[in-house]
Each structure stands twice: as C-alpha cells, then as structure tokens.
C-alpha cells in the first residue's frame, strides 16, 4: 500500500548544529507535503509545507526540500536549539477525489530529534 | 481563541465499556478530524467532517462513531471498548480541507487505555 516513511527514527545533534530530517514517500500522485512538530504531551504543530510544483521552500530557520524524482522530502533546521527537541512528522496529501471528499493526508512514523546543549 | 479543546485528557476504560471523547473548536472551522496515534507510529485518520451534519470514514473507522450537530463540536464515540483502542486520540480542525492553506490545528490529545 501507499505509505510515508522515515529513514532515521532518531536524530541527536548538538545545539547550534544544523539538523536534517528525511522522509520517503511512495505515492507519486501526492500533491502537497507538510512537516509537523510534536512536543511531548502535545498535539502536532504545523511547521512548513510545500506543494508538489515546488522543490524548495524556506521558513524561519527551516527549509523543506522536495525531490519528486526519488520521492524524497527533507526538513532542514538551521542552528538547532534545545527547544527544537521533539518528534517531527512528515505528511503527504493525495489529490481530492472531488466534491467534498477529503484528500487523504498520510502521516509518517516520525523522527525523534534530540538537541544537546 | 482557545483553538481545539479535547476532553478528557486521560481515561482508563474496561473492555466493553463505552465513552465519548469530546472535541470543540472556536475558530469557526468547517473541517474537523479525529486521528489516533499508537506508540511510535504516525497519525491515522478515524473519521472526518466537512461541516455540520456531514461525516465520513477515514482509514480506521471500525469501533468508532461520530456526529457533527454543530460547527464547533465533533465528539468521538467508542461503543464497546477493546484493548486495540488503547491509543492517544487527537482532534483537529482546519479552515479548508487539509492541503494548501488547509493547515490542521490539533488539540492536545486524549490518552485512552483499555484494560
């Protein structure tokens, strides 16, 4: 079946380093991708998104790269801080079937990012 | 705005018991969703709603029911609790369907244990 997966389930970095979290997706029809951050005991929070017609999008300290050729998505966090420690999920959205039907949003397993002071 | 509010935050049920997880949002979002998150796993969609009176099944609807009588509220009902329903449940809402500009806003989760 279609799935979104992550290459590395855990990532440990030193404060100030750059972090790269990877995600592989298998559905070439997916047209939208999102990264969420989930802190312990909280719900996921939107970080950044990218449409399939783009290959790069930058936010504040974060950059998402999309490589449709190899169906790969990555999240880069610059100058990682202890407050960035969390689980990061990628999610892909398949095109809406039409009308009010929901364009299925599939979440990956998540990567645990730990930032050491 | 309080955003998305879920209650209860924690609950322990015995096998066969029933309960309702409450979810309310004050952002006037038409779209609401229920996800479950099993340990070490991503989120799986249980049910969603595109507006008051309209609901539809997600990936894992078996054992659950929902209703949407108002824009604000989207309760999730477990009729006969089973150990397989032990999970953390997240309610979410969005202004548009999930997608560009359809950012999901999540509640803080309800941790359910079925013994």
Short mmCIF file of C-alpha atoms in Angstrom, two decimals, chain A residues 30-106:
data_model
loop_
_atom_site.label_atom_id
_atom_site.label_comp_id
_atom_site.label_asym_id
_atom_site.label_seq_id
_atom_site.Cartn_x
_atom_site.Cartn_y
_atom_site.Cartn_z
CA UNK A 30 0.64 13.23 -3.76
CA UNK A 31 0.40 16.95 -4.40
CA UNK A 32 1.11 18.51 -1.04
CA UNK A 33 3.50 17.79 1.82
CA UNK A 34 3.64 19.04 5.38
CA UNK A 35 6.04 18.86 8.27
CA UNK A 36 4.65 18.81 11.79
CA UNK A 37 6.44 19.12 15.13
CA UNK A 38 5.08 17.31 18.15
CA UNK A 39 6.42 18.13 21.58
CA UNK A 40 5.99 15.68 24.41
CA UNK A 41 2.40 15.54 25.64
CA UNK A 42 1.11 17.92 22.98
CA UNK A 43 -0.60 17.76 19.65
CA UNK A 44 1.29 18.20 16.37
CA UNK A 45 2.02 21.73 15.26
CA UNK A 46 2.40 22.85 11.66
CA UNK A 47 5.95 23.83 10.73
CA UNK A 48 6.11 24.24 6.98
CA UNK A 49 4.51 22.91 3.84
CA UNK A 50 5.33 22.56 0.18
CA UNK A 51 3.32 21.91 -2.94
CA UNK A 52 4.39 19.34 -5.48
CA UNK A 53 5.14 22.03 -8.08
CA UNK A 54 7.95 23.37 -5.89
CA UNK A 55 11.28 21.85 -4.90
CA UNK A 56 12.24 24.14 -2.05
CA UNK A 57 10.54 26.33 0.47
CA UNK A 58 12.07 28.32 3.30
CA UNK A 59 10.66 29.46 6.58
CA UNK A 60 12.20 30.85 9.69
CA UNK A 61 15.23 28.60 10.37
CA UNK A 62 13.55 25.76 8.47
CA UNK A 63 13.77 24.68 4.87
CA UNK A 64 11.83 21.91 3.18
CA UNK A 65 13.25 20.24 0.10
CA UNK A 66 11.22 18.07 -2.23
CA UNK A 67 12.79 15.70 -4.73
CA UNK A 68 9.99 14.17 -6.77
CA UNK A 69 12.38 12.10 -8.86
CA UNK A 70 13.29 9.93 -5.90
CA UNK A 71 10.14 10.71 -3.86
CA UNK A 72 12.09 12.24 -1.02
CA UNK A 73 11.29 15.04 1.37
CA UNK A 74 13.60 16.62 3.90
CA UNK A 75 13.36 19.17 6.68
CA UNK A 76 16.42 21.23 7.46
CA UNK A 77 16.61 23.12 10.72
CA UNK A 78 19.34 25.71 10.96
CA UNK A 79 21.17 26.43 14.22
CA UNK A 80 19.20 23.80 16.12
CA UNK A 81 18.15 24.79 19.62
CA UNK A 82 17.12 22.69 22.64
CA UNK A 83 13.56 23.90 22.08
CA UNK A 84 13.59 22.10 18.74
CA UNK A 85 13.70 18.74 20.54
CA UNK A 86 10.51 16.96 19.52
CA UNK A 87 9.10 14.33 17.19
CA UNK A 88 8.88 15.50 13.60
CA UNK A 89 6.32 14.04 11.22
CA UNK A 90 6.08 14.37 7.50
CA UNK A 91 2.70 14.01 5.89
CA UNK A 92 1.62 13.72 2.28
CA UNK A 93 -1.72 14.58 0.79
CA UNK A 94 -3.21 12.73 -2.12
CA UNK A 95 -5.38 14.71 -4.53
CA UNK A 96 -9.00 15.17 -3.53
CA UNK A 97 -11.33 12.72 -5.21
CA UNK A 98 -13.63 15.61 -5.94
CA UNK A 99 -16.55 17.42 -4.36
CA UNK A 100 -16.39 17.40 -0.58
CA UNK A 101 -14.27 14.26 -0.35
CA UNK A 102 -11.20 14.56 1.76
CA UNK A 103 -7.78 14.49 0.14
CA UNK A 104 -6.21 11.78 2.26
CA UNK A 105 -3.42 13.02 4.49
CA UNK A 106 -0.99 10.23 5.37
#
